[in-house]
Coordinates of C-alpha atoms in Angstrom, one line a residue:
Chain A
M1 CA 43.5 177.3 109.1
Y2 CA 43.5 174.4 106.7
Q3 CA 40.2 172.9 106.0
M4 CA 39.9 169.5 104.8
K5 CA 37.6 168.6 102.0
C6 CA 35.4 165.6 101.7
T7 CA 36.7 163.2 99.1
K8 CA 33.2 162.6 97.8
C9 CA 31.5 165.9 97.6
G10 CA 34.3 168.5 98.3
G11 CA 32.2 169.8 101.3
L12 CA 34.0 170.3 104.8
A13 CA 35.5 166.9 106.0
V14 CA 35.0 166.0 109.7
V15 CA 37.1 162.9 109.6
N16 CA 40.2 162.0 108.0
M17 CA 41.0 158.3 107.2
P18 CA 44.6 158.0 105.7
Q19 CA 44.4 154.2 106.0
H20 CA 41.5 154.4 103.4
R21 CA 42.8 157.6 101.8
L22 CA 39.4 159.2 102.5
K23 CA 38.4 162.5 104.0
L24 CA 34.5 162.6 104.8
C25 CA 32.0 165.2 105.6
E26 CA 29.4 164.4 108.1
E27 CA 26.9 163.2 105.8
H28 CA 29.2 160.9 103.7
F29 CA 30.8 159.7 106.8
L30 CA 27.4 158.6 108.2
E31 CA 26.8 156.9 104.9
W32 CA 30.2 155.3 104.8
F33 CA 30.2 153.9 108.3
P34 CA 27.3 151.4 108.1
E35 CA 28.4 150.5 104.5
Q36 CA 31.5 149.3 106.1
V37 CA 29.9 147.3 108.9
V38 CA 27.7 145.4 106.1
N39 CA 30.6 144.8 104.0
I40 CA 32.5 143.1 107.1
I41 CA 29.4 141.3 108.0
R42 CA 29.2 139.8 104.3
R43 CA 32.8 139.2 103.8
Y44 CA 33.1 137.1 106.8
D45 CA 29.6 135.5 106.5
M46 CA 28.7 136.7 110.1
F47 CA 25.1 136.3 109.8
A48 CA 22.3 136.5 107.3
P49 CA 19.8 139.6 107.1
D50 CA 17.0 137.8 109.0
D51 CA 19.3 136.3 111.8
R52 CA 18.6 137.4 115.2
V53 CA 21.5 138.8 116.8
L54 CA 22.4 139.2 120.4
V55 CA 24.6 142.3 120.9
A56 CA 26.8 142.2 123.9
V57 CA 26.7 145.9 125.2
S58 CA 28.8 147.3 128.0
G59 CA 27.7 150.9 127.8
G60 CA 31.2 151.9 126.1
K61 CA 31.2 153.6 122.6
D62 CA 32.1 150.5 120.4
S63 CA 29.3 148.2 121.8
L64 CA 26.5 151.0 121.6
A65 CA 27.6 152.1 118.0
L66 CA 27.5 148.6 117.0
W67 CA 24.1 148.1 118.3
Y68 CA 22.9 151.4 116.9
V69 CA 24.3 150.6 113.4
L70 CA 23.1 147.0 113.2
D71 CA 19.6 148.3 114.1
R72 CA 19.7 151.1 111.5
L73 CA 20.7 148.5 109.0
G74 CA 17.7 146.5 109.7
Y75 CA 19.1 143.5 111.6
E76 CA 17.0 142.1 114.3
T77 CA 18.9 142.7 117.5
E78 CA 18.7 142.3 121.2
G79 CA 21.1 143.9 123.6
M80 CA 22.5 142.1 126.5
Y81 CA 24.0 143.8 129.4
I82 CA 26.0 141.8 131.9
N83 CA 26.0 143.7 135.4
L84 CA 29.2 142.5 136.9
G85 CA 28.5 144.0 140.3
I86 CA 31.5 146.5 140.2
D87 CA 30.6 149.0 142.8
H88 CA 33.8 151.1 142.7
D89 CA 32.5 154.5 141.4
D90 CA 29.1 152.7 140.9
Y91 CA 30.8 151.6 137.7
S92 CA 28.3 148.6 136.8
N93 CA 25.1 150.4 137.6
R94 CA 26.3 153.6 136.0
S95 CA 27.1 151.7 132.8
Q96 CA 23.8 149.9 133.0
E97 CA 22.1 153.2 133.1
H98 CA 23.8 154.3 129.9
V99 CA 22.7 151.1 128.0
E100 CA 19.1 151.5 129.3
A101 CA 19.0 155.3 128.3
F102 CA 20.3 154.3 124.9
A103 CA 17.7 151.5 124.5
A104 CA 14.8 153.6 125.6
E105 CA 16.0 156.4 123.3
H106 CA 16.1 154.2 120.3
G107 CA 13.2 151.8 121.1
L108 CA 15.5 148.7 121.3
E109 CA 15.1 145.7 123.3
Y110 CA 17.6 144.4 125.8
Q111 CA 18.1 142.1 128.8
V112 CA 20.1 142.7 131.7
V113 CA 22.0 139.6 133.6
N114 CA 22.8 140.8 137.1
V115 CA 25.6 138.4 138.2
A116 CA 25.1 139.1 142.1
E117 CA 21.4 138.6 141.7
T118 CA 21.6 135.5 139.5
Y119 CA 24.6 133.8 141.2
G120 CA 24.8 135.4 144.5
R121 CA 27.8 137.5 144.3
G122 CA 29.4 140.1 142.0
V123 CA 32.7 139.6 140.1
P124 CA 34.8 141.5 142.5
A125 CA 33.8 139.1 145.4
L126 CA 35.1 136.3 143.3
I127 CA 38.6 137.3 143.2
S128 CA 39.9 137.5 146.8
T129 CA 39.0 134.0 147.4
T130 CA 40.2 132.3 144.1
R131 CA 43.8 131.8 144.1
G132 CA 45.6 132.1 140.8
H133 CA 42.7 133.6 139.1
R134 CA 43.3 137.4 138.4
M135 CA 40.1 139.6 138.2
C136 CA 40.2 140.0 134.3
A137 CA 40.4 136.4 133.8
A138 CA 37.6 135.6 136.1
C139 CA 35.6 138.4 134.5
G140 CA 36.3 137.2 131.1
L141 CA 35.1 133.6 132.1
V142 CA 31.9 134.9 133.7
K143 CA 31.0 137.0 130.8
R144 CA 31.6 134.1 128.3
H145 CA 29.5 131.7 130.1
I146 CA 26.6 134.0 130.6
M147 CA 26.9 135.0 126.8
N148 CA 26.8 131.3 125.7
R149 CA 23.8 130.6 128.2
I150 CA 21.8 133.7 126.9
A151 CA 22.4 132.9 123.3
Y152 CA 21.6 129.2 123.7
E153 CA 18.4 130.2 125.8
G154 CA 17.2 132.7 123.4
D155 CA 18.2 130.6 120.1
Y156 CA 20.3 133.6 118.7
A157 CA 22.3 133.0 115.5
A158 CA 25.3 134.8 116.8
I159 CA 26.6 137.1 119.8
A160 CA 28.0 140.3 118.4
T161 CA 30.7 142.2 120.3
G162 CA 32.0 145.8 119.7
H163 CA 35.8 144.9 119.1
N164 CA 37.5 147.3 116.7
C165 CA 40.5 147.0 114.7
D166 CA 42.6 148.7 117.3
D167 CA 41.5 146.1 119.7
E168 CA 42.1 143.2 117.4
A169 CA 45.6 144.5 116.2
A170 CA 46.7 145.2 120.0
V171 CA 45.7 141.7 120.8
L172 CA 47.4 140.1 117.9
M173 CA 50.6 142.1 118.5
Q174 CA 50.6 140.7 122.1
N175 CA 50.2 137.2 120.8
V176 CA 52.9 137.7 118.1
L177 CA 55.4 139.1 120.6
H178 CA 55.0 136.1 122.8
W179 CA 54.1 133.6 120.0
Q180 CA 51.0 132.5 121.6
T181 CA 50.6 129.6 119.0
G182 CA 47.0 128.7 120.4
Y183 CA 45.7 132.2 120.2
L184 CA 47.4 132.8 116.8
R185 CA 45.6 129.9 115.2
R186 CA 42.2 131.1 116.6
Q187 CA 42.0 134.9 116.6
A188 CA 39.2 135.7 113.9
P189 CA 36.4 138.1 113.3
V190 CA 34.0 134.9 113.7
L191 CA 34.4 132.1 116.2
P192 CA 32.2 129.4 114.7
Q193 CA 29.9 127.5 116.8
V194 CA 31.7 124.3 117.5
H195 CA 29.0 123.0 120.0
P196 CA 25.2 123.6 120.3
R197 CA 25.8 125.3 123.7
L198 CA 28.7 127.5 122.6
A199 CA 27.4 130.4 120.6
R200 CA 28.8 131.7 117.4
K201 CA 30.7 135.0 118.1
V202 CA 31.1 137.8 115.6
K203 CA 33.1 141.2 115.6
P204 CA 31.4 143.4 113.0
L205 CA 33.7 146.3 113.8
C206 CA 36.8 144.4 113.4
R207 CA 38.3 146.3 110.4
I208 CA 37.3 149.7 111.6
Y209 CA 39.5 152.0 113.4
E210 CA 38.8 152.9 117.1
R211 CA 39.0 156.5 116.2
D212 CA 36.4 156.1 113.5
V213 CA 34.0 154.2 115.8
A214 CA 34.3 157.1 118.3
A215 CA 33.9 159.6 115.7
Y216 CA 30.7 157.8 114.6
A217 CA 29.5 157.6 118.3
L218 CA 30.0 161.3 118.7
V219 CA 28.4 162.5 115.4
R220 CA 25.4 160.2 116.1
G221 CA 25.2 161.7 119.7
I222 CA 25.5 158.4 121.4
D223 CA 25.8 159.0 125.1
Y224 CA 28.3 156.3 126.3
I225 CA 30.2 155.6 129.5
Q226 CA 33.6 156.9 129.0
Q227 CA 35.2 155.5 132.3
E228 CA 37.2 152.3 132.0
C229 CA 36.5 149.5 134.4
P230 CA 38.2 150.4 137.5
Y231 CA 39.8 146.9 137.8
S232 CA 41.0 146.7 134.2
K233 CA 44.3 146.2 133.1
K234 CA 43.7 148.3 130.2
A235 CA 47.4 150.0 130.6
Q236 CA 48.7 146.8 128.9
T237 CA 46.5 147.1 126.0
L238 CA 46.6 150.8 125.6
F239 CA 50.4 150.6 125.6
Y240 CA 50.2 148.2 122.5
K241 CA 47.7 150.4 120.9
E242 CA 49.9 153.3 121.1
I243 CA 52.8 151.3 119.7
L244 CA 50.6 150.6 116.8
N245 CA 49.6 154.1 116.4
Q246 CA 53.1 155.2 116.3
I247 CA 53.8 152.7 113.4
E248 CA 50.5 153.8 112.1
R249 CA 51.7 157.7 112.0
R250 CA 54.7 156.5 110.1
S251 CA 53.2 154.4 107.6
P252 CA 49.3 154.8 107.2
A253 CA 47.2 151.5 107.1
T254 CA 49.8 149.3 108.8
K255 CA 47.5 148.6 111.5
Q256 CA 44.8 147.4 109.5
Q257 CA 47.1 145.5 107.0
F258 CA 48.7 143.9 110.1
Y259 CA 45.4 142.4 110.9
I260 CA 43.9 141.8 107.6
T261 CA 46.9 140.3 106.3
Y262 CA 47.1 138.1 109.2
L263 CA 43.6 136.7 108.5
K264 CA 44.7 136.3 104.9
A265 CA 47.8 134.3 105.6
K266 CA 45.7 132.2 108.2
D267 CA 43.1 131.5 105.7
E268 CA 45.8 130.4 103.3
G269 CA 47.1 127.9 105.4
L270 CA 50.3 129.5 107.0
F271 CA 49.7 127.8 110.3
A272 CA 49.8 124.0 110.7
E273 CA 46.9 122.3 112.6
G274 CA 47.4 122.5 116.2
E275 CA 46.8 120.2 119.0
E276 CA 43.5 122.0 119.8
E277 CA 41.8 120.6 116.7
G278 CA 40.7 117.4 117.9
R279 CA 39.7 118.2 121.3
V280 CA 36.7 116.4 122.9
Y281 CA 34.0 118.4 124.9
H282 CA 32.4 116.9 128.1
T283 CA 29.2 118.3 129.6
C284 CA 29.5 120.2 132.9
P285 CA 27.3 118.2 135.4
R286 CA 26.2 121.5 136.9
C287 CA 25.4 123.9 134.2
G288 CA 25.3 121.7 131.1
Q289 CA 27.9 123.9 129.2
P290 CA 30.5 121.9 127.4
T291 CA 34.0 121.8 129.1
L292 CA 37.4 120.3 128.4
A293 CA 37.7 119.5 132.1
D294 CA 36.5 116.0 133.3
D295 CA 34.5 117.4 136.0
L296 CA 33.0 120.9 136.6
C297 CA 33.4 123.6 133.9
A298 CA 35.8 126.3 135.0
F299 CA 32.8 128.8 135.5
C300 CA 31.3 126.5 137.9
K301 CA 34.4 125.8 139.8
L302 CA 34.8 129.4 140.1
W303 CA 31.7 129.6 142.3
E304 CA 32.4 126.1 144.0
N305 CA 35.7 127.5 145.6
L306 CA 34.0 130.3 147.5
Chain B
M1 CA 75.5 158.5 142.3
Y2 CA 74.3 155.1 142.3
Q3 CA 76.8 152.4 141.5
M4 CA 75.7 149.1 140.0
K5 CA 77.3 146.1 141.4
C6 CA 78.6 143.0 139.5
T7 CA 76.0 140.3 140.1
K8 CA 79.0 137.8 140.0
C9 CA 81.7 139.4 142.3
G10 CA 79.9 142.6 143.8
G11 CA 82.7 144.8 142.0
L12 CA 81.8 148.0 139.9
A13 CA 79.4 147.0 137.2
V14 CA 80.0 148.4 133.6
V15 CA 77.0 146.8 131.9
N16 CA 73.3 146.2 132.9
M17 CA 71.3 143.5 131.2
P18 CA 68.0 143.4 132.5
Q19 CA 67.0 140.8 129.9
H20 CA 69.4 138.3 131.7
R21 CA 69.0 139.9 135.2
L22 CA 72.7 140.4 135.0
K23 CA 75.0 143.5 136.0
L24 CA 78.6 142.7 135.3
C25 CA 81.9 144.3 135.7
E26 CA 84.4 144.5 132.8
E27 CA 86.3 141.3 133.7
H28 CA 83.1 139.2 134.1
F29 CA 81.5 140.8 131.2
L30 CA 84.5 139.8 129.1
E31 CA 84.3 136.3 130.2
W32 CA 80.3 136.3 129.8
F33 CA 80.3 137.3 126.1
P34 CA 82.3 134.8 124.4
E35 CA 80.6 132.1 126.6
Q36 CA 77.3 133.5 125.2
V37 CA 78.6 133.2 121.7
V38 CA 79.8 129.6 122.1
N39 CA 76.4 128.6 123.6
I40 CA 74.6 130.0 120.6
I41 CA 77.0 128.2 118.1
R42 CA 76.2 124.9 120.0
R43 CA 72.7 125.4 120.6
Y44 CA 72.1 126.0 116.7
D45 CA 74.8 123.6 115.6
M46 CA 76.3 126.3 113.6
F47 CA 79.8 124.8 113.0
A48 CA 82.2 122.7 114.7
P49 CA 85.4 123.6 116.7
D50 CA 87.6 122.6 113.5
D51 CA 85.5 124.0 110.9
R52 CA 86.9 126.7 108.8
V53 CA 84.5 129.8 109.0
L54 CA 84.4 132.7 106.6
V55 CA 83.4 135.8 108.5
A56 CA 81.7 138.5 106.5
V57 CA 83.1 141.7 107.8
S58 CA 81.7 145.2 107.0
G59 CA 84.0 147.2 109.4
G60 CA 81.2 147.9 111.7
K61 CA 81.0 146.9 115.4
D62 CA 79.0 143.7 115.1
S63 CA 81.0 142.0 112.5
L64 CA 84.4 143.0 114.0
A65 CA 83.3 142.0 117.4
L66 CA 82.2 138.6 115.8
W67 CA 85.5 138.1 114.2
Y68 CA 87.3 139.0 117.3
V69 CA 85.4 136.8 119.6
L70 CA 85.5 133.7 117.1
D71 CA 89.2 134.0 116.8
R72 CA 89.7 134.3 120.6
L73 CA 87.6 131.2 121.0
G74 CA 90.1 129.3 118.9
Y75 CA 88.1 129.0 115.6
E76 CA 89.8 129.0 112.4
T77 CA 88.5 132.1 110.7
E78 CA 89.1 134.2 107.5
G79 CA 87.7 137.6 107.0
M80 CA 85.9 138.6 103.7
Y81 CA 85.4 142.3 103.1
I82 CA 83.5 143.2 100.0
N83 CA 84.2 146.6 98.8
L84 CA 81.1 147.8 97.1
G85 CA 82.6 150.8 95.4
I86 CA 80.5 153.2 97.5
D87 CA 82.6 156.4 97.1
H88 CA 80.1 158.9 98.7
D89 CA 82.5 160.1 101.8
D90 CA 84.7 157.3 100.6
Y91 CA 82.6 155.0 102.5
S92 CA 83.8 151.8 101.0
N93 CA 87.6 152.6 101.2
R94 CA 87.3 153.8 104.7
S95 CA 85.4 150.8 105.9
Q96 CA 88.3 148.6 104.2
E97 CA 90.8 150.5 106.1
H98 CA 89.0 149.6 109.4
V99 CA 89.2 146.0 108.4
E100 CA 92.5 146.0 107.4
A101 CA 93.8 147.8 110.6
F102 CA 91.9 145.4 112.7
A103 CA 93.2 142.3 111.1
A104 CA 96.5 143.6 111.1
E105 CA 96.4 144.3 114.9
H106 CA 95.2 141.0 115.6
G107 CA 97.1 138.8 113.0
L108 CA 94.0 137.7 111.2
E109 CA 93.8 136.6 107.6
Y110 CA 91.3 138.2 105.4
Q111 CA 90.4 138.7 101.6
V112 CA 88.9 141.6 99.8
V113 CA 86.6 141.4 96.8
N114 CA 86.6 144.8 95.2
V115 CA 83.2 144.9 93.2
A116 CA 84.4 147.5 90.7
E117 CA 87.8 145.7 90.0
T118 CA 86.4 142.2 89.8
Y119 CA 83.2 143.0 87.9
G120 CA 83.8 146.4 86.3
R121 CA 81.5 148.6 88.2
G122 CA 80.7 149.4 91.7
V123 CA 77.3 149.0 93.1
P124 CA 76.0 152.5 92.8
A125 CA 76.7 152.4 89.1
L126 CA 74.2 149.5 88.9
I127 CA 71.4 151.5 90.2
S128 CA 70.7 154.2 87.9
T129 CA 70.5 151.7 85.0
T130 CA 68.5 149.1 86.5
R131 CA 64.7 149.8 86.6
G132 CA 62.9 148.5 89.6
H133 CA 65.9 147.4 91.6
R134 CA 66.6 149.6 94.5
M135 CA 70.0 150.0 95.8
C136 CA 69.8 147.9 99.0
A137 CA 68.0 145.2 97.1
A138 CA 70.9 145.2 94.4
C139 CA 73.5 145.3 97.0
G140 CA 72.1 142.3 99.0
L141 CA 72.1 140.6 95.7
V142 CA 75.6 141.3 94.9
K143 CA 76.8 140.4 98.5
R144 CA 74.9 137.3 98.5
H145 CA 76.5 136.2 95.3
I146 CA 79.9 137.0 96.1
M147 CA 79.7 135.4 99.7
N148 CA 78.4 132.2 98.2
R149 CA 81.3 132.1 95.4
I150 CA 84.1 132.9 98.0
A151 CA 82.8 130.2 100.4
Y152 CA 82.5 127.6 97.8
E153 CA 85.9 128.6 96.3
G154 CA 87.5 128.4 99.6
D155 CA 85.4 125.4 100.8
Y156 CA 84.6 126.9 104.0
A157 CA 81.9 125.3 106.3
A158 CA 79.8 128.4 107.0
I159 CA 79.9 132.0 106.4
A160 CA 79.3 134.0 109.7
T161 CA 77.6 137.3 109.8
G162 CA 77.3 139.7 112.7
H163 CA 73.4 140.0 112.9
N164 CA 72.5 140.7 116.6
C165 CA 69.3 140.1 118.3
D166 CA 68.0 143.6 117.6
D167 CA 68.6 143.1 113.8
E168 CA 66.8 139.8 114.0
A169 CA 64.0 141.2 116.2
A170 CA 63.5 144.3 113.8
V171 CA 63.3 142.1 110.7
L172 CA 60.9 139.7 112.3
M173 CA 58.7 142.6 113.5
Q174 CA 58.5 143.9 109.9
N175 CA 57.9 140.5 108.5
V176 CA 55.1 140.0 111.0
L177 CA 53.6 143.3 110.6
H178 CA 53.1 142.5 106.7
W179 CA 52.8 138.7 107.4
Q180 CA 55.6 137.9 105.0
T181 CA 54.9 134.2 104.9
G182 CA 57.9 133.1 102.9
Y183 CA 60.3 135.1 105.1
L184 CA 58.4 133.9 108.4
R185 CA 59.1 130.4 107.4
R186 CA 62.8 130.9 106.6
Q187 CA 64.2 133.5 109.2
A188 CA 66.6 131.5 111.3
P189 CA 70.1 131.7 113.0
V190 CA 71.3 129.0 110.5
L191 CA 70.4 129.0 107.0
P192 CA 71.4 125.3 105.9
Q193 CA 73.3 124.6 102.8
V194 CA 70.5 123.5 100.4
H195 CA 72.9 123.3 97.2
P196 CA 76.7 122.7 97.1
R197 CA 77.1 126.3 95.7
L198 CA 75.0 128.0 98.1
A199 CA 76.9 128.4 101.5
R200 CA 75.5 127.5 104.9
K201 CA 75.1 130.9 106.7
V202 CA 75.1 131.3 110.4
K203 CA 74.5 134.2 113.0
P204 CA 76.5 133.5 116.2
L205 CA 75.5 137.1 117.8
C206 CA 71.7 136.4 117.1
R207 CA 70.6 136.2 120.8
I208 CA 72.8 139.1 121.8
Y209 CA 71.5 142.7 122.2
E210 CA 73.1 145.4 120.0
R211 CA 73.9 147.5 123.1
D212 CA 75.9 144.4 124.5
V213 CA 77.7 143.7 121.3
A214 CA 78.6 147.6 121.2
A215 CA 79.8 147.3 124.9
Y216 CA 82.0 144.3 123.9
A217 CA 83.4 146.2 120.9
L218 CA 84.0 149.2 123.2
V219 CA 85.7 147.4 126.0
R220 CA 87.9 145.4 123.8
G221 CA 88.9 148.7 122.1
I222 CA 87.8 147.7 118.5
D223 CA 88.0 150.6 116.3
Y224 CA 85.1 150.3 113.8
I225 CA 83.5 152.3 111.2
Q226 CA 80.6 154.2 113.0
Q227 CA 79.0 155.6 110.0
E228 CA 76.1 153.9 108.3
C229 CA 76.0 153.3 104.6
P230 CA 75.2 156.7 102.8
Y231 CA 72.7 154.8 100.7
S232 CA 71.2 152.7 103.5
K233 CA 67.5 152.7 104.1
K234 CA 68.4 152.3 107.9
A235 CA 65.8 154.7 108.9
Q236 CA 63.1 152.0 108.6
T237 CA 65.0 149.3 110.5
L238 CA 66.0 152.0 113.2
F239 CA 62.3 152.8 113.6
Y240 CA 61.4 149.2 114.3
K241 CA 64.4 148.8 116.7
E242 CA 63.3 151.7 118.7
I243 CA 59.8 150.5 118.9
L244 CA 61.2 147.1 120.2
N245 CA 63.3 149.2 122.7
Q246 CA 60.1 150.9 123.9
I247 CA 58.5 147.5 124.6
E248 CA 61.7 146.4 126.1
R249 CA 61.8 149.2 128.4
R250 CA 58.2 148.3 129.6
S251 CA 58.9 144.6 129.9
P252 CA 62.6 143.6 129.8
A253 CA 63.5 140.6 127.8
T254 CA 60.6 141.0 125.4
K255 CA 62.8 141.7 122.6
Q256 CA 64.7 138.4 123.0
Q257 CA 61.7 136.5 123.8
F258 CA 59.9 137.7 120.7
Y259 CA 62.7 136.2 118.7
I260 CA 63.4 133.2 120.7
T261 CA 59.8 132.1 121.1
Y262 CA 59.3 132.5 117.5
L263 CA 62.2 130.2 116.7
K264 CA 60.8 127.8 119.3
A265 CA 57.3 128.0 117.7
K266 CA 58.6 127.6 114.3
D267 CA 60.7 124.4 115.5
E268 CA 57.7 123.0 116.9
G269 CA 55.8 123.2 113.8
L270 CA 53.7 126.4 114.0
F271 CA 53.8 127.0 110.4
A272 CA 52.7 124.7 107.8
E273 CA 54.9 123.9 104.8
G274 CA 55.0 126.5 102.1
E275 CA 55.4 126.3 98.3
E276 CA 59.1 127.1 98.7
E277 CA 59.9 123.7 100.1
G278 CA 60.0 121.7 96.7
R279 CA 61.6 124.3 94.5
V280 CA 64.0 123.2 92.0
Y281 CA 67.1 124.9 91.2
H282 CA 68.8 125.3 87.7
T283 CA 72.4 126.3 87.1
C284 CA 73.2 129.9 85.8
P285 CA 74.7 129.4 82.6
R286 CA 77.2 132.4 83.3
C287 CA 78.4 132.2 86.8
G288 CA 77.3 128.4 87.6
Q289 CA 75.5 129.3 90.9
P290 CA 72.1 127.9 91.4
T291 CA 68.9 129.9 90.5
L292 CA 65.3 129.5 90.4
A293 CA 65.2 131.4 86.9
D294 CA 65.3 129.5 83.8
D295 CA 68.1 131.4 82.3
L296 CA 70.5 133.7 84.0
C297 CA 70.5 134.1 87.6
A298 CA 69.6 137.4 89.2
F299 CA 73.0 138.6 89.9
C300 CA 74.2 138.0 86.3
K301 CA 71.1 139.7 84.9
L302 CA 71.8 142.7 87.1
W303 CA 75.1 143.0 84.8
E304 CA 73.5 142.2 81.9
N305 CA 71.1 145.0 82.0
L306 CA 73.9 147.6 82.1

């Protein structure tokens, strides 16, 4: 059988990354991966070395690998797990156990927000009663609200999420196929803080391929939850990831170029200013978070409607 | 076996167009197709009913179907066939025969520009001697130059080409994957006349699926050349057409939405003005066509370098 050689030392390579023209042995891959993350953090000016970073962890490979590598790089992190109350297959509790076991093993601090305990009901209970809201939209809304609240209360410099290059490219592809101009103007490795109570959001894995994040989690022995959310409409995203991987197999590096060149074109002024630019936030009278609505914010309305 | 019913009359349908939620029998399809072309011509203000239109014909299904339907709709057309001198499989001459037979059958006027007779060499002879120019790029250059010349000499209102929706969507996909910002700003059903010697170019089939153009050619008994150009790098375009068709099979109409929503977003100002906008043309001292170069235009340079 053909054995791959490490580009750096000639030893036995365990990962092949044609998009970087690199094959790496375990040792050099473990060196390479955190270097990439540091480069991404610096390139997009995500946060400074002494900033406190809140890491949004789901128990999956991407967010746990992110937390691991940020900690290893010396950043001051705290994990945040949002228990959404998804009891199908005991999904939320089992995910939480993965987060807790990981934190215990590595001596990391974290907090858990249990949606049902804090707000009275879990996310699945929100859905049957809210017309027009679909599960993933409601869940996204709930998670954003809680992330912003926790980051504000804890005065964190940024919230880091585990989105990888495949995630970003798949979203970009969907936005491009339907020319979602608002999203096309906004998608970025950093969402800046535009209001004191809307946290800065950063994606330190955004240029790393999903396969390579998975390889890192594997080699580092990270025990993550492999199941997808039972409500998730992952099928759509998986389909576009597979489309992009077909293109990638034909022309290696197209996936990252698609995303990176987009960011570059955007920075260089491809898009004209949209209507979003000048919008004015009001303060939600119930939760105090900013909203574009005149009255309650979308999060508070969600609970109002029960 | 399941038989499709015509959406209009309930008769036996011969084409199924999920993107329009239409199944049509032969009679209604033959009615529907020219209507679509008229709608496209009007929607994008391509040319007026009494304009003289030069139809660039290759001998393939798209351009012959276009010529056929424009003539049938009462437009004053003249065909233009450019014989590129591709003698592999006698490709150029055989294509010309298809054009001539078609014109004779339908009593249509046309002219032929034979590149080797007019300029001394066929396109393939240009390639071995011009460094950095690849065949398709040189061929495109030659065709554009000749089209502009003939349209100018004959004072045509526009040059019509047979690009269908699949062609346009595949090009758009490639431009988006590499964020070719210049092309993204320009791609359109109509390229306006920005200089007296650069013809207006229009694509009256740009919203019609390739499969439906082929069906029209088939039902109308149009005898076209099925072989692709032996030099053509069609593989690339075919790959992206197949990618788009995969997406289309999953979500019918995505292919046309991708293209049409792009045009809409562009019209509504998605893209900021590019550097191209204010560029100044010089006149090529040899051929008289406008060029951005200071000296000879790219076409004349091509021959210069032999």
